[in-house]
Coordinates of C-alpha atoms and ligand atoms in Angstrom, one line a residue:
M1 CA -10.9 10.9 1.8
I2 CA -9.1 7.8 3.0
V3 CA -6.1 6.1 1.5
L4 CA -6.0 2.5 2.6
K5 CA -3.1 0.1 2.1
L6 CA -3.6 -3.6 2.3
G7 CA -0.2 -5.0 3.1
G8 CA 1.0 -7.6 0.6
S9 CA 1.7 -10.0 3.5
V10 CA -1.9 -9.6 4.7
V11 CA -3.6 -10.7 1.5
T12 CA -0.9 -13.2 0.3
D13 CA 0.9 -16.1 1.8
K14 CA 4.4 -14.5 1.9
D15 CA 6.2 -17.8 2.1
R16 CA 4.8 -19.4 -1.1
A17 CA 5.3 -17.8 -4.5
E18 CA 2.2 -16.3 -6.0
T19 CA -0.1 -17.7 -3.4
L20 CA -3.1 -15.7 -2.2
D21 CA -4.3 -15.7 1.4
G22 CA -7.9 -16.1 0.3
P23 CA -9.6 -16.0 3.7
A24 CA -7.6 -12.8 4.7
L25 CA -8.5 -11.1 1.4
E26 CA -12.2 -12.0 1.9
R27 CA -12.1 -10.5 5.4
A28 CA -10.5 -7.3 4.1
A29 CA -13.0 -7.1 1.3
D30 CA -15.9 -7.7 3.8
A31 CA -14.7 -4.8 5.9
V32 CA -14.3 -2.4 2.9
A33 CA -17.7 -3.4 1.6
A34 CA -19.4 -2.9 5.0
A35 CA -17.9 0.6 5.3
V36 CA -18.7 1.6 1.8
S37 CA -22.3 0.3 1.9
S38 CA -23.1 1.9 5.3
G39 CA -21.7 5.2 4.0
A40 CA -19.1 5.3 6.8
V41 CA -16.6 5.9 4.0
E42 CA -17.5 8.1 1.1
R43 CA -14.2 8.4 -0.8
L44 CA -11.7 5.6 -0.6
V45 CA -8.5 4.8 -2.5
V46 CA -7.1 1.3 -2.0
V47 CA -3.5 0.4 -2.5
H48 CA -2.2 -3.1 -2.1
G49 CA 1.4 -4.4 -1.8
G50 CA 3.1 -7.2 -3.5
G51 CA 3.5 -10.0 -1.0
S52 CA 4.4 -13.3 -2.5
F53 CA 3.4 -12.0 -6.0
G54 CA 5.7 -9.0 -6.4
H55 CA 8.6 -9.6 -4.1
H56 CA 9.3 -13.1 -5.5
H57 CA 9.7 -11.8 -9.1
A58 CA 11.5 -8.6 -8.0
S59 CA 14.2 -10.5 -6.1
E60 CA 14.5 -13.1 -8.8
H61 CA 15.4 -10.4 -11.3
G62 CA 17.4 -8.3 -8.8
V63 CA 15.1 -5.3 -9.1
S64 CA 14.4 -3.0 -6.1
T65 CA 13.2 0.6 -5.7
T66 CA 16.7 1.8 -6.6
E67 CA 18.3 -1.1 -8.7
G68 CA 16.6 -1.3 -12.1
T69 CA 16.6 -3.6 -15.1
H70 CA 16.5 -3.1 -18.8
D71 CA 15.2 -6.6 -19.4
A72 CA 11.6 -6.2 -20.7
D73 CA 10.8 -9.8 -19.9
A74 CA 11.8 -9.2 -16.2
A75 CA 9.7 -6.0 -16.0
L76 CA 6.7 -7.8 -17.5
A77 CA 7.1 -10.8 -15.2
I78 CA 6.9 -8.5 -12.1
H79 CA 4.1 -6.3 -13.6
G80 CA 2.2 -9.4 -14.7
A81 CA 2.4 -11.0 -11.2
M82 CA 1.1 -7.8 -9.7
K83 CA -1.7 -7.6 -12.2
T84 CA -2.7 -11.1 -11.3
L85 CA -2.8 -10.3 -7.6
D86 CA -4.7 -7.0 -8.4
E87 CA -7.4 -9.1 -10.3
F88 CA -8.0 -11.1 -7.2
V89 CA -8.3 -8.0 -5.1
L90 CA -10.6 -6.3 -7.6
E91 CA -12.8 -9.5 -7.8
A92 CA -13.1 -9.7 -4.1
L93 CA -14.3 -6.1 -3.9
L94 CA -16.5 -6.2 -7.0
E95 CA -18.2 -9.4 -5.7
R96 CA -19.3 -7.4 -2.7
D97 CA -20.6 -4.5 -4.8
V98 CA -17.6 -2.2 -4.1
P99 CA -17.2 -0.2 -7.3
A100 CA -13.5 -0.9 -7.6
L101 CA -11.5 0.0 -10.7
P102 CA -7.7 -0.5 -11.3
V103 CA -5.1 2.1 -11.9
H104 CA -1.8 0.4 -12.7
P105 CA 1.1 2.5 -11.6
F106 CA 3.4 1.2 -14.4
S107 CA 1.3 3.3 -16.8
A108 CA 0.8 6.3 -14.4
A109 CA 4.2 6.9 -12.8
H110 CA 7.9 7.3 -13.4
R111 CA 11.0 8.1 -11.4
D112 CA 13.3 11.0 -12.5
D113 CA 17.1 10.6 -12.4
D114 CA 17.1 11.5 -8.7
G115 CA 14.9 8.5 -8.1
D116 CA 12.0 10.8 -7.1
L117 CA 8.6 9.3 -8.0
H118 CA 6.0 11.2 -10.1
L119 CA 2.5 9.8 -10.1
S120 CA -0.3 11.3 -12.2
T121 CA -3.5 11.4 -10.1
G122 CA -6.0 13.0 -12.4
Q123 CA -7.6 9.7 -13.2
V124 CA -7.7 8.7 -9.5
Q125 CA -9.3 12.0 -8.6
T126 CA -11.9 11.7 -11.4
L127 CA -12.7 8.1 -10.6
L128 CA -13.2 9.1 -6.9
A129 CA -15.5 12.0 -7.9
E130 CA -17.5 9.7 -10.1
G131 CA -18.1 7.3 -7.1
F132 CA -15.5 4.6 -7.9
V133 CA -12.9 3.1 -5.6
P134 CA -9.6 3.3 -7.4
V135 CA -7.3 0.4 -6.6
L136 CA -3.5 0.8 -7.1
H137 CA -0.7 -1.6 -6.3
G138 CA 3.1 -1.9 -5.9
D139 CA 4.4 -2.2 -9.5
V140 CA 7.3 -1.6 -11.8
V141 CA 7.9 2.0 -13.0
A142 CA 10.1 3.6 -15.7
H143 CA 13.2 5.0 -13.9
A144 CA 15.5 7.5 -15.7
G145 CA 19.0 5.9 -15.9
E146 CA 17.9 2.6 -14.4
G147 CA 15.4 1.1 -16.8
V148 CA 12.5 0.1 -14.6
T149 CA 12.5 -0.2 -10.8
I150 CA 9.9 -1.1 -8.2
V151 CA 7.4 1.3 -6.7
S152 CA 6.2 0.1 -3.4
G153 CA 2.6 0.5 -2.1
D154 CA 3.9 2.6 0.7
E155 CA 5.4 5.1 -1.7
L156 CA 2.1 5.3 -3.6
V157 CA 0.2 5.9 -0.4
A158 CA 2.4 8.8 0.4
E159 CA 2.0 10.3 -3.1
L160 CA -1.7 9.8 -3.1
A161 CA -2.3 11.2 0.4
T162 CA -0.4 14.4 -0.5
A163 CA -1.8 14.9 -4.0
L164 CA -5.4 14.1 -3.0
E165 CA -5.2 15.8 0.5
A166 CA -6.3 12.7 2.3
D167 CA -8.0 13.1 5.6
R168 CA -6.8 9.7 6.9
I169 CA -4.4 7.0 6.0
G170 CA -4.7 3.4 7.0
L171 CA -2.0 0.8 6.8
C172 CA -3.5 -2.7 7.3
S173 CA -0.6 -4.8 8.3
T174 CA 0.2 -8.3 9.7
V175 CA 0.9 -6.7 13.1
P176 CA -1.7 -4.9 15.3
G177 CA 0.5 -1.7 15.2
V178 CA 4.0 -0.5 15.9
L179 CA 5.2 -2.7 18.8
D180 CA 7.5 -1.6 21.7
T181 CA 10.2 -3.8 23.1
D182 CA 7.6 -5.7 25.2
D183 CA 5.5 -6.3 22.0
A184 CA 2.8 -3.9 23.3
V185 CA 1.2 -1.7 20.6
I186 CA 2.5 1.9 20.8
D187 CA -0.6 4.1 20.9
R188 CA 0.7 7.3 19.3
I189 CA 3.9 8.4 17.5
T190 CA 4.5 12.1 16.9
S191 CA 8.2 12.1 16.2
F192 CA 10.8 9.6 15.1
A193 CA 12.8 10.2 18.2
D194 CA 9.9 8.6 20.2
V195 CA 10.5 5.3 18.6
E196 CA 14.1 5.3 17.4
A197 CA 15.2 3.0 20.2
V198 CA 12.5 0.5 19.4
L199 CA 12.6 0.6 15.6
G200 CA 16.4 0.6 15.4
G201 CA 17.1 4.1 14.1
S202 CA 17.8 4.9 10.5
D203 CA 18.5 2.0 8.2
A204 CA 19.4 3.4 4.9
T205 CA 18.8 0.1 3.1
D206 CA 15.3 -0.1 4.4
V207 CA 13.5 1.5 1.5
T208 CA 10.8 -0.9 0.4
G209 CA 9.3 -1.7 3.8
G210 CA 10.1 -2.2 7.4
M211 CA 8.4 -0.3 10.2
A212 CA 11.1 2.3 10.6
A213 CA 10.7 3.4 7.0
K214 CA 6.9 3.3 7.2
V215 CA 6.8 5.5 10.3
R216 CA 9.4 7.9 9.0
A217 CA 7.4 8.4 5.8
L218 CA 4.1 8.7 7.6
L219 CA 5.4 11.4 9.9
E220 CA 6.2 13.6 6.9
L221 CA 2.6 13.6 5.7
D222 CA -0.2 16.0 6.8
A223 CA -2.8 13.3 7.1
R224 CA -3.1 11.3 10.3
A225 CA -2.2 7.7 9.8
S226 CA -3.1 4.5 11.6
I227 CA -1.1 1.2 11.5
F228 CA -3.3 -1.8 12.5
G229 CA -4.0 -5.4 11.9
L230 CA -6.8 -7.0 9.8
D231 CA -9.0 -7.4 12.9
A232 CA -9.2 -3.7 13.2
L233 CA -9.8 -2.8 9.5
E234 CA -13.5 -2.3 10.0
S235 CA -13.2 -0.1 13.0
F236 CA -10.6 2.0 11.2
L237 CA -12.9 2.5 8.3
E238 CA -15.8 3.4 10.7
G239 CA -13.7 6.3 12.0
D240 CA -11.8 4.8 15.0
E241 CA -8.1 5.0 15.4
P242 CA -7.0 1.4 16.2
G243 CA -3.4 0.3 16.5
T244 CA -0.8 3.0 16.3
T245 CA -1.6 6.5 15.3
V246 CA 1.2 8.4 13.5
E247 CA 0.8 12.2 13.2
Ligands
IPE301 C1 6.0 -4.3 -3.6 O1 5.0 -3.5 -3.0 C2 5.6 -4.4 -5.1 C3 6.6 -5.3 -5.9 C4 7.6 -6.0 -5.4 C5 6.3 -5.3 -7.3 P1 5.1 -3.4 -1.4 O2 6.5 -3.2 -0.9 O3 4.2 -2.3 -1.0 O4 4.5 -4.8 -0.9 P2 4.3 -5.4 0.5 O5 3.1 -4.8 1.1 O6 5.6 -5.1 1.3 O7 4.2 -6.8 0.3

């Protein structure tokens, strides 16, 4: 089973509010469709980020993974923008005969008063077993003591990979992998100490993204993870390990 995240900045134009990067989304959907139709991938869960859909509304309303809001209109603005992006992603997959179906985290997850995320995965597991490709996305979630906060695609990937015992994780990003100080792709990372100098150590504020946070979270998971660019998505889905492998 593979959990694939399509980074929000891969499928949207991050500099313009609520703007899709249509050609990039089509390339990503082509790669997924090729791997599904050839049988290279049998069980796949797709997660996509927010890009210019989620982050724009989240920052406008001052909402992050830790800072919440009790303003229902603000929560709905963020959730609505993410559902709009999700519809584009689903449409691109369905047009290519990928049996994609949405699972919206707002209705499937919450955070407790320690901020820990709880995601129900029975529907994802059942959809997978029935031959569908569940699609989740960064979203708002109910958060005890905070109202609603953001759940990032990366957090969902970690939860899903653990709960569903994923074999592989793919993070399709705007960079071809984790880069060293000469901008060369680092082939393999097995401990954070390997890359601390390059990634700038621990940045406590870096909770919604950033390579340091991604690598740290991936190192804690059992499944092997790859971080790669859109050019390498097809080869990842076919079983290669392009970009940077984190294990
Ligand atoms: C953010 O998700 C979702 C919202 C802001 C609602 P991610 O943090 O996973 O998005 P990207 O991939 O960085 O754009």
